[in-house]
Short mmCIF file of C-alpha atoms in Angstrom, two decimals:
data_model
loop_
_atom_site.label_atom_id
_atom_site.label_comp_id
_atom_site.label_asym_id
_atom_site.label_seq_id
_atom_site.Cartn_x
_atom_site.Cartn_y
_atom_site.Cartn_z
CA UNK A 1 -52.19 -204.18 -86.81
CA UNK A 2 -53.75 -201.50 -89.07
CA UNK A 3 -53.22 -197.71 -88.43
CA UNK A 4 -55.41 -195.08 -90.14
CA UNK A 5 -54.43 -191.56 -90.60
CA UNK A 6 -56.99 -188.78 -89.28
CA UNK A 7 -58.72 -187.88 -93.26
CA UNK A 8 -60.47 -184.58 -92.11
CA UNK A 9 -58.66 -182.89 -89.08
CA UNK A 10 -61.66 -180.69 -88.75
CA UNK A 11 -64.57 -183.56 -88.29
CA UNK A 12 -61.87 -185.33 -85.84
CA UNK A 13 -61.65 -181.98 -84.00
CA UNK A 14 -66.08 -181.85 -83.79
CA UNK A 15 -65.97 -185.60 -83.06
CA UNK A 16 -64.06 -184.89 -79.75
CA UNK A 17 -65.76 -181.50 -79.06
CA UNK A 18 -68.82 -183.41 -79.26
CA UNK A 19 -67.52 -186.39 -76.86
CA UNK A 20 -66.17 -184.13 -74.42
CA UNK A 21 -69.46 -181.56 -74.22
CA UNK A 22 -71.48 -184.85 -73.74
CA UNK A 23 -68.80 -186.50 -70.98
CA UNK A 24 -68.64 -182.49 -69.48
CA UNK A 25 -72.16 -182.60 -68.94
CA UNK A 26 -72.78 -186.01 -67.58
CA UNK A 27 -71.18 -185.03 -63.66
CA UNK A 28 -73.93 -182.36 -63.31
CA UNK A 29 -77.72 -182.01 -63.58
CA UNK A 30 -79.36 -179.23 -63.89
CA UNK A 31 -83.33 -178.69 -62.17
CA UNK A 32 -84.11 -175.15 -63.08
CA UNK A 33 -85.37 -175.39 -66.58
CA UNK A 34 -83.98 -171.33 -67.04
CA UNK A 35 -80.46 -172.09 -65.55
CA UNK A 36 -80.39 -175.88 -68.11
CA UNK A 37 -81.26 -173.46 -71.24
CA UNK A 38 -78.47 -171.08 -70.76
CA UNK A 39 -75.58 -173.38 -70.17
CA UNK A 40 -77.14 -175.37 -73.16
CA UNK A 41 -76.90 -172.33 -75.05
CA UNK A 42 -73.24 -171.58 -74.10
CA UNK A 43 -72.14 -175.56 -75.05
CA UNK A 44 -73.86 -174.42 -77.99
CA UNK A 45 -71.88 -171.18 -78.55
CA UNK A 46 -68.64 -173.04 -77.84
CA UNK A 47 -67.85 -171.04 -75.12
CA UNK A 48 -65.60 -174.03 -73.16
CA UNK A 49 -63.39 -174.34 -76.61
CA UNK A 50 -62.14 -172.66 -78.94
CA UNK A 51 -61.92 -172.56 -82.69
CA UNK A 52 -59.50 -174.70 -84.15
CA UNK A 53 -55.99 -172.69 -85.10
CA UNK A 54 -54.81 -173.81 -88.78
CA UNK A 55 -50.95 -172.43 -89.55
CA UNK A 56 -48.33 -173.72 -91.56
CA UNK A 57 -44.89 -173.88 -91.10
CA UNK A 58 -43.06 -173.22 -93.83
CA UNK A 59 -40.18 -175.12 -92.02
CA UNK A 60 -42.59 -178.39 -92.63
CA UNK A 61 -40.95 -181.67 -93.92
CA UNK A 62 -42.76 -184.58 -93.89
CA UNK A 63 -40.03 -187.35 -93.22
CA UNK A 64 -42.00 -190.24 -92.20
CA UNK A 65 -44.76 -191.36 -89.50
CA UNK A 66 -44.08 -190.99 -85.96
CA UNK A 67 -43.74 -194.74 -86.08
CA UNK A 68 -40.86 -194.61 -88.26
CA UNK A 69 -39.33 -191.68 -86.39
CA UNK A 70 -39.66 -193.60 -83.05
CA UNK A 71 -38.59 -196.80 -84.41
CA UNK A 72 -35.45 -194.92 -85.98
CA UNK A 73 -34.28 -193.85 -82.77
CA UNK A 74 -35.09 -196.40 -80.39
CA UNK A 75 -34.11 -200.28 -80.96
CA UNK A 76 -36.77 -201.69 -83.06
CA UNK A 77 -38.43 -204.40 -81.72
CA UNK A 78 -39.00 -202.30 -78.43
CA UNK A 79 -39.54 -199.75 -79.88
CA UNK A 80 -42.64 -201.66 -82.08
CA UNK A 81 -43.70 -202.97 -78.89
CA UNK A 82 -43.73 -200.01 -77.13
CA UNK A 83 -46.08 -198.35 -80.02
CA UNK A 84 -48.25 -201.52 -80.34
CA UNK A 85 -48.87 -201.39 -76.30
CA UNK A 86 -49.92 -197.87 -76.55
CA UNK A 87 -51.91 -197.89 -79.66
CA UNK A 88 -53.80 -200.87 -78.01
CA UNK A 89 -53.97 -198.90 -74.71
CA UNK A 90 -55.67 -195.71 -76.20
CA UNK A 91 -57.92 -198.27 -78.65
CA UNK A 92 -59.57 -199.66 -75.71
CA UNK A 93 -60.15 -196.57 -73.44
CA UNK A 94 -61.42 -194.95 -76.71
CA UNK A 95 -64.57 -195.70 -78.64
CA UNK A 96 -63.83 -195.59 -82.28
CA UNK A 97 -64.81 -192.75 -84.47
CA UNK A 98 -65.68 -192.41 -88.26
CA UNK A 99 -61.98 -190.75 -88.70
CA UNK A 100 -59.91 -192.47 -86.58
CA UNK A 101 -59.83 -195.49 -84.92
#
């Protein structure tokens, strides 16, 4: 099974703004046209999320995936199939993106 890191955090994070405005807006229509073009324009101002918060730790070592970590402290062959089972899991109630997948 291939895995594939996240390249750019930041078109990940628009990908699922994106997915959620459009899954957000699909329980309700709107009839008067006024009403549609202001909640359009809030969606559009980002009003229901916020900006994305960048820090860095300067605590930060990378010692391996969370794959590795996991498979570290848990026997490994459950602990593979426990990560296969959920990667397939989240694969199929997910569409694929450009980014990730």
């Amino acid at each position: 099974m291939e895995r594939r890191a996240v390249d750019d955090v930041f078109q990940f994070r628009n990908q699922l703004v994106d997915r959620y405005s459009n899954f957000s807006r699909s329980f309700v229509r709107i009839a008067a046209d006024d009403i549609q073009k202001e909640v359009e324009r809030q969606y559009q101002d980002g009003r229901y999320w916020p900006e994305p918060l960048v820090q860095i730790n300067p605590n930060y070592q990378r010692k391996g995936t969370v794959a590795t970590q996991f498979s570290a402290a848990l026997d490994e062959p459950f602990s593979s199939w426990l990560l296969d089972l959920a990667s397939n899991a989240l694969r199929e109630a997910l569409p694929p993106t450009q980014g990730y997948s």
